[in-house]
Short mmCIF file of C-alpha atoms in Angstrom, two decimals:
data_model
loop_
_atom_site.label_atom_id
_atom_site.label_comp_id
_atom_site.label_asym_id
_atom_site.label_seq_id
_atom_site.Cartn_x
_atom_site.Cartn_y
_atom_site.Cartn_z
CA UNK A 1 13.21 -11.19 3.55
CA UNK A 2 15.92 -11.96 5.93
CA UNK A 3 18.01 -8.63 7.38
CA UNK A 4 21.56 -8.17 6.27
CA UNK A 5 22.10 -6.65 9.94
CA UNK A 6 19.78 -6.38 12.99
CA UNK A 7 19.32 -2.88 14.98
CA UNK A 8 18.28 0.27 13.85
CA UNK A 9 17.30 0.91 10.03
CA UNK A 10 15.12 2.22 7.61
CA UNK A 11 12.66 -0.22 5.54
CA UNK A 12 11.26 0.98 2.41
CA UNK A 13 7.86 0.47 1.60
CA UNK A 14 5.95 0.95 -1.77
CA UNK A 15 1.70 0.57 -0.57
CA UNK A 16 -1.30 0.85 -2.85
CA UNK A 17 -5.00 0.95 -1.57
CA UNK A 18 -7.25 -1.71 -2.71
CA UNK A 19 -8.79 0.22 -5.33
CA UNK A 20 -5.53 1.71 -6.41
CA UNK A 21 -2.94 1.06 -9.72
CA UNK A 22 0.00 -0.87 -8.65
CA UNK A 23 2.33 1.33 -10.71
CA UNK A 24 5.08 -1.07 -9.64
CA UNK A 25 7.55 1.55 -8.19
CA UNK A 26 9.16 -1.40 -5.64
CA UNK A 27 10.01 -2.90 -8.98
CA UNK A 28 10.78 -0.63 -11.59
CA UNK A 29 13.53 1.00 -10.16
CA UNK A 30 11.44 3.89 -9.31
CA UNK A 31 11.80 3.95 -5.22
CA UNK A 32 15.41 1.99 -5.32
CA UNK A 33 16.63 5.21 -7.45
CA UNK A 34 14.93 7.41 -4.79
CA UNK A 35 16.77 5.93 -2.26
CA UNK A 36 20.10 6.22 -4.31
CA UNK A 37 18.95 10.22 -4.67
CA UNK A 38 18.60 10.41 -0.75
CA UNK A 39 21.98 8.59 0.12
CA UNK A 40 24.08 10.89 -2.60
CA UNK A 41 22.63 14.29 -0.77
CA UNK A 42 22.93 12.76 2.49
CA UNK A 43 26.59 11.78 1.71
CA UNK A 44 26.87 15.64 0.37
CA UNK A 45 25.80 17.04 3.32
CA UNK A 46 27.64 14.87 5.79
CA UNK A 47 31.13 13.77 4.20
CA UNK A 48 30.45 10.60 5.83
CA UNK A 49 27.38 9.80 6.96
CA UNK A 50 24.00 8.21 5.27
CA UNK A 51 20.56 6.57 6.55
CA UNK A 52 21.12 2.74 7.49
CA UNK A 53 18.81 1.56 4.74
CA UNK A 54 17.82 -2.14 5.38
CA UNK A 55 18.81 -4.55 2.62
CA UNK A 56 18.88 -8.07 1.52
CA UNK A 57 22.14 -9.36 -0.25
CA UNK A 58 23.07 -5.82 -0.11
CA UNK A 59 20.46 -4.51 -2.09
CA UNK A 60 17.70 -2.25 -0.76
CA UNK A 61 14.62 -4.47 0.81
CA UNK A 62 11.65 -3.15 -0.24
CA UNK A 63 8.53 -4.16 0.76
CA UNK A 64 5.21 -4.26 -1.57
CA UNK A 65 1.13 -4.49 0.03
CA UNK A 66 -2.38 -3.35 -0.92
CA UNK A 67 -3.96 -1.66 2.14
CA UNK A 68 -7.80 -3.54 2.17
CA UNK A 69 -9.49 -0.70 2.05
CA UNK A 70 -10.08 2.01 -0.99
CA UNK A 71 -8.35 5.06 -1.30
CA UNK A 72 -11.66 7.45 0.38
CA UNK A 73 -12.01 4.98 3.07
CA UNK A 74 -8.21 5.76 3.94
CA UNK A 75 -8.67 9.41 3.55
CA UNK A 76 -11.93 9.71 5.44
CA UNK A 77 -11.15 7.19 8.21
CA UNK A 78 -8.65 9.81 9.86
CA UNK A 79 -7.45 13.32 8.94
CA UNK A 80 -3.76 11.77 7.98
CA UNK A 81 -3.47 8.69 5.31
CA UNK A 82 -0.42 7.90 8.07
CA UNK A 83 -2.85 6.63 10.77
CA UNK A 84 -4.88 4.28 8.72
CA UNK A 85 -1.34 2.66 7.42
CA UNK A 86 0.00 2.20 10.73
CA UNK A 87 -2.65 0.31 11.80
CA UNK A 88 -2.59 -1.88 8.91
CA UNK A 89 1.00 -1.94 9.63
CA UNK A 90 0.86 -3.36 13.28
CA UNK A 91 -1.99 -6.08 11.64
CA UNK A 92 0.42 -7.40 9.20
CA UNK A 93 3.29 -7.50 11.65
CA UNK A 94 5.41 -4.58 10.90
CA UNK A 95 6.17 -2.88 14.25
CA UNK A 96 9.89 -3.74 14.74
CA UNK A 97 10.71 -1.22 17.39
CA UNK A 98 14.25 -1.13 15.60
CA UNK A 99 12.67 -0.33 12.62
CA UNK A 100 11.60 2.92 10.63
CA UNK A 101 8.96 2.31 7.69
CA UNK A 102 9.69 4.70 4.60
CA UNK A 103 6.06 4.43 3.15
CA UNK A 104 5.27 5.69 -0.57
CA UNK A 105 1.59 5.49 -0.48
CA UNK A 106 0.04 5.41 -3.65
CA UNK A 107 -2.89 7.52 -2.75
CA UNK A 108 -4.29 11.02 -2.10
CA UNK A 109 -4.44 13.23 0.74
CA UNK A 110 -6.21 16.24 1.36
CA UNK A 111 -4.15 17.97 4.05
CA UNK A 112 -0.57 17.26 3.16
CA UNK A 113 2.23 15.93 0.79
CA UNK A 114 3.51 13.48 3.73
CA UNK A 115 3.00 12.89 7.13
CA UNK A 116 5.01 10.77 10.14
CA UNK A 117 5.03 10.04 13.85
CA UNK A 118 7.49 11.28 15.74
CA UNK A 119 8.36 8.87 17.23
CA UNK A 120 5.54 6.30 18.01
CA UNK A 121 5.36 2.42 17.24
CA UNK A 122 5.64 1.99 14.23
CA UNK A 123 8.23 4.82 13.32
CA UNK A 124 7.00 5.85 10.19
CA UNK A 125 7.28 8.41 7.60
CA UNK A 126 5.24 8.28 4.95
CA UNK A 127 4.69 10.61 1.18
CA UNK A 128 1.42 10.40 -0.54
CA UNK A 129 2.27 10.19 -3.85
CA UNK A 130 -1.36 11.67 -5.19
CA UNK A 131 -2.03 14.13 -2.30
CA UNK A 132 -2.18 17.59 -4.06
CA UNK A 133 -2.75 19.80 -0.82
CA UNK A 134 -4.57 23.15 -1.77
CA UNK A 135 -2.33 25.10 1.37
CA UNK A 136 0.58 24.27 0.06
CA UNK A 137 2.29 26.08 -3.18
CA UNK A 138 4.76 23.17 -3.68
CA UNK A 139 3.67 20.63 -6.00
CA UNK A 140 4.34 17.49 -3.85
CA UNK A 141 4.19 14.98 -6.88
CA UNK A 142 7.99 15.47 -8.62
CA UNK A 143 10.36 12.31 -8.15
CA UNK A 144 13.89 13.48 -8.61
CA UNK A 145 16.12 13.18 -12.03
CA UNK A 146 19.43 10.52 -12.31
CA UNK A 147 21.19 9.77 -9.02
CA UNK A 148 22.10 12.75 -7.09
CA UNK A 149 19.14 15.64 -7.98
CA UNK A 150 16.57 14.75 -5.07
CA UNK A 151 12.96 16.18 -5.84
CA UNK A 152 10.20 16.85 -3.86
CA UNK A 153 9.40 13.07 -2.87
CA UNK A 154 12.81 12.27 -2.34
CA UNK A 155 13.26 15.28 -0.15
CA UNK A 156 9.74 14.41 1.28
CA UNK A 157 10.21 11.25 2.36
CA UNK A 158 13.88 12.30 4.20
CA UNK A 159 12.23 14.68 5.76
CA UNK A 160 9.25 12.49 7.11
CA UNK A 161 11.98 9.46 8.15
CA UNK A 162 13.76 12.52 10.14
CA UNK A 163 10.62 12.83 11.62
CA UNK A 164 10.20 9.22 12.38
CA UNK A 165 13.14 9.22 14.49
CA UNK A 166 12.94 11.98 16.71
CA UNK A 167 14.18 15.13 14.32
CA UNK A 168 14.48 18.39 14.49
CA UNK A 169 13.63 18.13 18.59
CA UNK A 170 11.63 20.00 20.85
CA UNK A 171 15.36 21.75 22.34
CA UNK A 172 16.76 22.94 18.65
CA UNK A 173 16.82 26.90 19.38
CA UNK A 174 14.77 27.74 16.07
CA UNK A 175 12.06 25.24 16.52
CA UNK A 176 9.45 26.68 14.33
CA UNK A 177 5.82 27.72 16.01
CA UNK A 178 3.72 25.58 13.35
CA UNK A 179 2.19 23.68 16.35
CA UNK A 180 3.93 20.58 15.30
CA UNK A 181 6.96 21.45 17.49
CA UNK A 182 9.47 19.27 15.25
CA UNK A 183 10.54 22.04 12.61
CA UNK A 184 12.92 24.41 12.14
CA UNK A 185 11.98 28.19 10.62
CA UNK A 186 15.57 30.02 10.67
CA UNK A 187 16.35 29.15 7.20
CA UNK A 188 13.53 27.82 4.30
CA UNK A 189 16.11 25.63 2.94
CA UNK A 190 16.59 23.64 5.87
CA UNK A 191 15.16 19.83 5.19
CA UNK A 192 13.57 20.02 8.28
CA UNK A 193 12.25 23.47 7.65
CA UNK A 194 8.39 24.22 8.05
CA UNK A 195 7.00 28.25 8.08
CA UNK A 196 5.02 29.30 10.88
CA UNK A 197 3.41 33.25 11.82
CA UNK A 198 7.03 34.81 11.39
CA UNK A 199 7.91 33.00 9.11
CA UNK A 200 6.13 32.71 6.01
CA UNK A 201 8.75 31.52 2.80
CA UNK A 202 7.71 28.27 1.84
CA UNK A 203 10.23 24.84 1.72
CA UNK A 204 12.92 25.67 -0.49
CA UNK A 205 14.36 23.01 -2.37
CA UNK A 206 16.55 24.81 -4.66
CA UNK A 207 19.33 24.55 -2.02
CA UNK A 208 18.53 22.10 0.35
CA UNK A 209 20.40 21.45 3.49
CA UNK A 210 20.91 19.35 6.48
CA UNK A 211 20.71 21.60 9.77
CA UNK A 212 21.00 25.32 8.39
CA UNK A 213 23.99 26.33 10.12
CA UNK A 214 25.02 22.97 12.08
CA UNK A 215 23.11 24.89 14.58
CA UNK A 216 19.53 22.71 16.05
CA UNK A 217 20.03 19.03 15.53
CA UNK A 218 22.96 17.99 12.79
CA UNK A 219 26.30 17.97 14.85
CA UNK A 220 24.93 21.07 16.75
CA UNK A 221 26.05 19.45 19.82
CA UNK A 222 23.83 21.15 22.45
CA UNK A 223 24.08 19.68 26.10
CA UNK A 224 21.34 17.61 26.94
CA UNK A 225 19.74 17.78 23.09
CA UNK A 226 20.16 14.26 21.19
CA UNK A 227 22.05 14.71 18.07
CA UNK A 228 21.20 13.22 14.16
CA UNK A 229 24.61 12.85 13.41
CA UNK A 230 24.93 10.25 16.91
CA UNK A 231 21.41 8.36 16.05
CA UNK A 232 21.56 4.84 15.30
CA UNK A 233 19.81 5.57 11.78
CA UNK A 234 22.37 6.88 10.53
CA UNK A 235 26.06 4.95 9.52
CA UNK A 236 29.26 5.93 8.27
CA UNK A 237 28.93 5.08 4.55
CA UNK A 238 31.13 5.45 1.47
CA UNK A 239 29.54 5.44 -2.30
CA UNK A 240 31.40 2.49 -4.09
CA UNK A 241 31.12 2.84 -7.99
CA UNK A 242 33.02 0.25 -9.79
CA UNK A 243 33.29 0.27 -13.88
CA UNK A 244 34.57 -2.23 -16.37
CA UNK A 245 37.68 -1.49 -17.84
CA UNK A 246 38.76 -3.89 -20.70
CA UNK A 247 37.72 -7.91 -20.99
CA UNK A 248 35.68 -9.46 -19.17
CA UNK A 249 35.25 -10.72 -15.53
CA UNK A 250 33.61 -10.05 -11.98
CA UNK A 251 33.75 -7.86 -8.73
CA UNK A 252 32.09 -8.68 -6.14
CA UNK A 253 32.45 -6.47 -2.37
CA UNK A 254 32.48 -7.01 0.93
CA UNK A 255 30.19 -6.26 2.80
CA UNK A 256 27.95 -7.67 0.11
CA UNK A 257 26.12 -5.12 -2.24
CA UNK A 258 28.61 -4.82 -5.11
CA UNK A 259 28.16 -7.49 -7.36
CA UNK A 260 29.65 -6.28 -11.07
CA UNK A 261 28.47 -6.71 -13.65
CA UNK A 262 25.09 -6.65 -12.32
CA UNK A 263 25.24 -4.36 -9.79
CA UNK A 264 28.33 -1.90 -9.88
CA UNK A 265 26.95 1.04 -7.82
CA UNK A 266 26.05 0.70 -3.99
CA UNK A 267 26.55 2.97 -0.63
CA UNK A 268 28.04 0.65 1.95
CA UNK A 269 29.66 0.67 5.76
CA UNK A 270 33.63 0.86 4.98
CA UNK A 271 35.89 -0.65 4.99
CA UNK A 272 34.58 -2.06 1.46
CA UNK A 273 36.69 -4.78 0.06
CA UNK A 274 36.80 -5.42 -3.41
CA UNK A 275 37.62 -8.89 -5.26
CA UNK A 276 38.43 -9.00 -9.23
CA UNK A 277 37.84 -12.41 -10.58
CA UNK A 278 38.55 -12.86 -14.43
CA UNK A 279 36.53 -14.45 -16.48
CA UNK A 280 37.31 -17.90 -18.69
CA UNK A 281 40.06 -17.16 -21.06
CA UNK A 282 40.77 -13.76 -18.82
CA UNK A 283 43.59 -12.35 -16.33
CA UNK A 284 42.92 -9.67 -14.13
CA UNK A 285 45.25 -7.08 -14.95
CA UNK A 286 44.77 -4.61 -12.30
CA UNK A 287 42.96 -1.66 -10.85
CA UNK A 288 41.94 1.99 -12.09
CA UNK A 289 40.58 5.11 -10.54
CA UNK A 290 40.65 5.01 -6.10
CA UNK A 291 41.98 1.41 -6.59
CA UNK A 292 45.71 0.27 -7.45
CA UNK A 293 47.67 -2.71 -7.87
CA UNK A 294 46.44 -6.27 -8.88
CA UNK A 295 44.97 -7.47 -5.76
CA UNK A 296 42.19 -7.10 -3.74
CA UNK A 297 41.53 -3.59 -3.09
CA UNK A 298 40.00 -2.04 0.05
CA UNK A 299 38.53 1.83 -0.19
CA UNK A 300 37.37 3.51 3.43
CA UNK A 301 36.71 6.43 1.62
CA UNK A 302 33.64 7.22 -1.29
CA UNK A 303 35.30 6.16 -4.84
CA UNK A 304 35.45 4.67 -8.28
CA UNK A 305 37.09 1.85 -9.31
CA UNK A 306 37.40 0.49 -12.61
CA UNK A 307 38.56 -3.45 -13.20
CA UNK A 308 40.60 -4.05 -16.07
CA UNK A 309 40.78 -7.73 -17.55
CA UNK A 310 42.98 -9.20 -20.92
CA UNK A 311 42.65 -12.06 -22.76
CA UNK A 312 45.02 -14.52 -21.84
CA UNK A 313 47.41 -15.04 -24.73
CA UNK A 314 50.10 -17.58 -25.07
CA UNK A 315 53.24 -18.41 -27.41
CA UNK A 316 52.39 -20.58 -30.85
CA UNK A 317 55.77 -21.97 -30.23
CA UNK A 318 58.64 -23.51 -28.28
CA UNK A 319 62.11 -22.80 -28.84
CA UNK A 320 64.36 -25.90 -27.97
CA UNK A 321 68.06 -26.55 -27.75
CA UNK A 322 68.80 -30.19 -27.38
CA UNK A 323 72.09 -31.59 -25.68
CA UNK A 324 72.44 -35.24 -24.57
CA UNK A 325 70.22 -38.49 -23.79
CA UNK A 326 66.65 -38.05 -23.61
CA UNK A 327 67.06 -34.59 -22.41
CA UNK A 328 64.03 -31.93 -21.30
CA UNK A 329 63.30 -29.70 -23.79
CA UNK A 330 61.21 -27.60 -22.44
CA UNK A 331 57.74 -27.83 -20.68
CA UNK A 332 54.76 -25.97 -20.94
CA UNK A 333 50.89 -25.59 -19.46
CA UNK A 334 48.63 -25.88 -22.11
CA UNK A 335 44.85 -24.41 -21.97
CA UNK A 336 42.10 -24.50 -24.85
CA UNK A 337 44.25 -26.38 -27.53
CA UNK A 338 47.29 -25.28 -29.68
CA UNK A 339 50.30 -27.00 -31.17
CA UNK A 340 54.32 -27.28 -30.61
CA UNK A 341 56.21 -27.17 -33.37
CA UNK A 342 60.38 -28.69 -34.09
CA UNK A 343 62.48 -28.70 -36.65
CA UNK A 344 65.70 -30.24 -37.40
CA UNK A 345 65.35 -33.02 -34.51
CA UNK A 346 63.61 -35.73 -33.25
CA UNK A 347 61.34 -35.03 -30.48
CA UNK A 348 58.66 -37.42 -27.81
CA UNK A 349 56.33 -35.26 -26.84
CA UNK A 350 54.80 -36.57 -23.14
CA UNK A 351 51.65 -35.87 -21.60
CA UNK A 352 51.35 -36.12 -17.43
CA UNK A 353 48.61 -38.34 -16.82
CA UNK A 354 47.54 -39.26 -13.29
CA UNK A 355 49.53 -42.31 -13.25
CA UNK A 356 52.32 -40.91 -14.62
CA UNK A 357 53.55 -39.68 -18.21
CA UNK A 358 52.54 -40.67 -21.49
CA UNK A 359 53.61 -40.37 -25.06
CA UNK A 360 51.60 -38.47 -27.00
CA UNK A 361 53.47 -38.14 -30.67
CA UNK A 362 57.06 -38.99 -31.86
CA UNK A 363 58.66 -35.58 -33.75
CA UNK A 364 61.24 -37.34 -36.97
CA UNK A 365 62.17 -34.38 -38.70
CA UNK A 366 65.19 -33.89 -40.82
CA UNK A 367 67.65 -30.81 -40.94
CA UNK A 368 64.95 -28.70 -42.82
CA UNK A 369 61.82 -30.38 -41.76
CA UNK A 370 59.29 -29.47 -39.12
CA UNK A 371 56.44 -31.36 -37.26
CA UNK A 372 54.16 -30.32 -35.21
CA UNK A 373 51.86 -32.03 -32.75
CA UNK A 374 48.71 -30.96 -31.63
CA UNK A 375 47.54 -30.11 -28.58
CA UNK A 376 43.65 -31.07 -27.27
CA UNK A 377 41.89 -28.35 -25.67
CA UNK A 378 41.54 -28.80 -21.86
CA UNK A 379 44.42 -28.04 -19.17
CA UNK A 380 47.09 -30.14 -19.16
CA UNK A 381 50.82 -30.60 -18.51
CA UNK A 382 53.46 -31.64 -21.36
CA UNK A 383 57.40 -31.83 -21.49
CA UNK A 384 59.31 -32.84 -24.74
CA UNK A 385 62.52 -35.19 -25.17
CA UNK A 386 65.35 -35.77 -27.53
CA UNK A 387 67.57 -38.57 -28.29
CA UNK A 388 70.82 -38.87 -27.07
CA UNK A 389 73.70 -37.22 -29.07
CA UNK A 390 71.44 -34.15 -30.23
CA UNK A 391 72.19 -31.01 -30.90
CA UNK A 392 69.39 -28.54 -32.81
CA UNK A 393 67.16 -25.94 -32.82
CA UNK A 394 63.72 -25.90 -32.51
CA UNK A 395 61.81 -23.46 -35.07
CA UNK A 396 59.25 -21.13 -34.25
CA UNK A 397 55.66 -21.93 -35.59
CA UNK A 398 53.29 -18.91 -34.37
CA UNK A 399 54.22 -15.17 -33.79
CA UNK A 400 56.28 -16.00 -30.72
CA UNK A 401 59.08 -17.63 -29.33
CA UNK A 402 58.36 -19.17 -25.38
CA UNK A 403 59.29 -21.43 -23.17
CA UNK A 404 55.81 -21.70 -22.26
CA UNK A 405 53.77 -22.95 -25.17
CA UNK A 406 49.56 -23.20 -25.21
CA UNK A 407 46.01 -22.51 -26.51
CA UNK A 408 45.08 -20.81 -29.80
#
C-alpha cells in the first residue's frame, strides 16, 4: 500500500512458511496490538519519543507472505531463519534502504527466539514465533496482555528492530562480550541487554528499560557515538485516545489515524488536530478530558479526549404579538417536521421558496380558538403574518415558548 510519509520507518511484517498455519496475526489484531504494546513502553521510557511505524490512512501497514519453502528447509538452509527471509525479501522487492522490516515469522528456530542484521540491506529484525531455543531459560513464545504490558515478543521484536538500525553500538562503554558486539551487560533489564562470561543473569523483563542509566546509546550523548534518541526511526509522538461522551457523531484527526467511532486510539506526530462533527439530528456540544471548548481542538502533548454530542431539540411553539398591517410575526428554521400553533388571531403562514414566498395555510381563529399548521419534514424557512388592526397573543402548543419554532 501507498506510504503515509517517505524516509525512515519501520514496516511490519506477519510471514508463514509454505507448509505453515496462517494463524492470521496481520489480521486479527494480534501484531497491530503488539505494536500498540511497543509504542505505550516506548512512550514510557522516552516522554516523547516512539518508533516511526509505517502506516496507511494512519493505521499500521502490515504486510502478509508465505515464504516458498517449508519450515526445515528455512531452518536448515542457514543457521538463522533471518537469512533465508531476507533473501526472499530482496526477491519480492522489499529492500527499501529507508526501510526496517519488523518480521513475525511463523516458524521455528533452533538457536534463538529472534535474530536481525545490524545494519545490512534489508534492515531487519525478525522473532520466530515457534523457536523454543534449548540455551535460553526464557520462554520466547508469550505475546503481551491489553495495551501497555509488552511480553516477550513484543519486547523481542523492539529489541531486534534496535538491532536493525544500528543499536546498542560498538562505542556504548558496557558493550557486552557475547561476540555479537551490539549488547549491553551492565544491567539485565536493559532492552538491549544480552549476558556474556561476567555476566551471567539472563534478560529481565520484569522491569524493562531503554538504556540502563541513559548511559550507552539512549540520550547518552557520547562524542563521536550516534545516539537512538537522534535516529531517524524514531519521532516525537503523542498517544491520542478519544472517547464518546453523550449522542452521537464523529472525530476524525489530523494527521490522519483517528477516525472515531471506528478507530479512537492511535500514537501520532503532534501537533494532532481534532475535528467533532455531529451526527443527523446532533450538535456538538463540546470537549472533555485534555480538550476544551467547542471547536476544533489541537493536543501536542499524549491525552484523552472525550466528544460530547445532544440531540438537537427545538420549541413546539411560537409566541406572537401582532400590531398593524400584515405584520411579521415571527420566523423560524424548521428541520424534520413539527407544527406552529395561534390562537386568538388570524395568521398566513409563508413558506420561502426559490422564487420567492408562498402561502402555505391561512390561521382564522377566534378569541378562544387555536389552529395549527403543520410543518413537512425537510429544512426550510417560514415567517407568519397578521391582518391589519391586530392585536393578540399567540398560545403555546408544545412544552416551550420560542421565537424559533421546528421539528418534533
Amino acid at each position: 500500500m501507498p506510504d503515509d510519509f517517505q524516509g525512515p520507518q519501520v514496516h511490519f511484517m506477519y510471514i508463514v512458511p509454505a507448509d505453515g498455519t496462517d494463524n492470521q496475526l496481520d489480521t486479527n489484531a494480534t501484531v497491530e496490538q503488539s505494536i500498540t504494546r511497543v509504542q505505550n513502553w516506548m512512550l514510557g521510557q522516552t516522554g516523547n519519543q516512539g518508533l516511526r511505524i509505517d502506516t496507511f490512512h494512519g493505521a499500521p501497514d502490515i504486510t502478509f507472505f508465505r515464504l516458498p519453502v517449508t519450515d526445515s528447509q528455512v531452518t536448515s538452509a542457514y543457521p538463522w531463519p533471518l537469512w533465508t527471509i531476507g533473501d526472499d525479501l530482496v526477491a519480492r522487492g522489499f529492500s527499501n534502504p529507508n526501510k526496517v522490516y519488523a518480521v513475525f515469522y511463523d516458524g521455528h528456530s533452533t538457536w534463538a527466539c529472534g535474530g536481525a542484521t545490524s545494519p545490512a540491506l534489508p534492515k531487519l529484525g525478525a522473532m520466530y514465533l515457534q523457536g523454543w531455543p534449548t540455551h535460553d531459560p526464557l520462554p520466547c513464545h508469550a505475546w503481551g496482555t491489553g495495551t501497555k504490558q509488552p511480553g516477550y515478543f513484543d519486547f523481542g521484536i523492539l529489541h531486534e528492530v534496535l538491532h536493525a538500525i544500528g543499536y546498542s553500538t560498538p562505542c556504548s562503554p558496557h558493550k557486552s562480550r557475547d561476540g555479537f558486539g551490539d549488547h549491553v551487560n551492565d544491567s539485565p533489564t536493559d532492552i538491549m541487554y544480552a549476558p556474556d562470561a561476567t555476566h551471567t543473569a539472563p534478560w529481565d523483563l520484569s522491569h524493562t528499560v531503554l538504556d540502563y542509566n541513559h548511559d550507552d546509546y539512549y540520550k547518552a550523548h557520547i562524542p563521536g557515538c550516534p545516539d537512538l534518541s537522534d535516529s531517524p526511526y524514531l519521532t516525537p509522538m503523542v498517544s491520542v485516545d478519544v472517547t464518546a461522551g453523550s449522542g452521537s457523531g464523529t472525530v476524525v484527526s489530523d494527521p490522519a489515524g483517528i477516525s472515531c467511532p471506528q478507530t479512537c486510539t492511535a500514537f501520532l506526530t503532534p501537533p494532532v488536530t481534532l475535528t467533532a462533527t455531529p451526527g443527523a439530528g446532533q450538535r456538538f456540544t463540546g470537549w472533555g478530558g485534555s480538550c476544551s471548548g467547542s471547536g476544533t481542538c489541537t493536543l501536542n502533548n499524549t491525552g484523552s479526549a472525550s466528544a460530547n454530542f445532544d440531540a438537537v431539540t427545538y420549541a413546539r411553539s411560537l409566541s406572537l404579538r401582532v400590531h398593524g398591517q400584515h405584520q411579521l410575526l415571527g420566523s423560524l428554521q424548521a428541520q424534520g417536521g413539527g407544527s406552529i400553533c395561534v390562537a386568538g388571531v388570524t395568521v398566513v403562514v409563508e413558506r420561502r421558496l426559490t422564487h420567492g414566498w408562498k402561502t402555505l395555510r391561512r390561521l382564522a381563529t377566534g378569541p378562544s380558538g387555536r389552529f395549527a399548521v403543520s410543518i413537512p419534514a425537510g429544512r426550510a424557512s417560514y415567517r407568519a403574518l397578521a391582518p391589519a388592526a391586530t392585536t393578540a397573543e399567540g398560545s403555546q402548543c408544545g412544552p416551550a415558548a420560542s421565537p424559533i419554532v421546528s421539528s418534533r
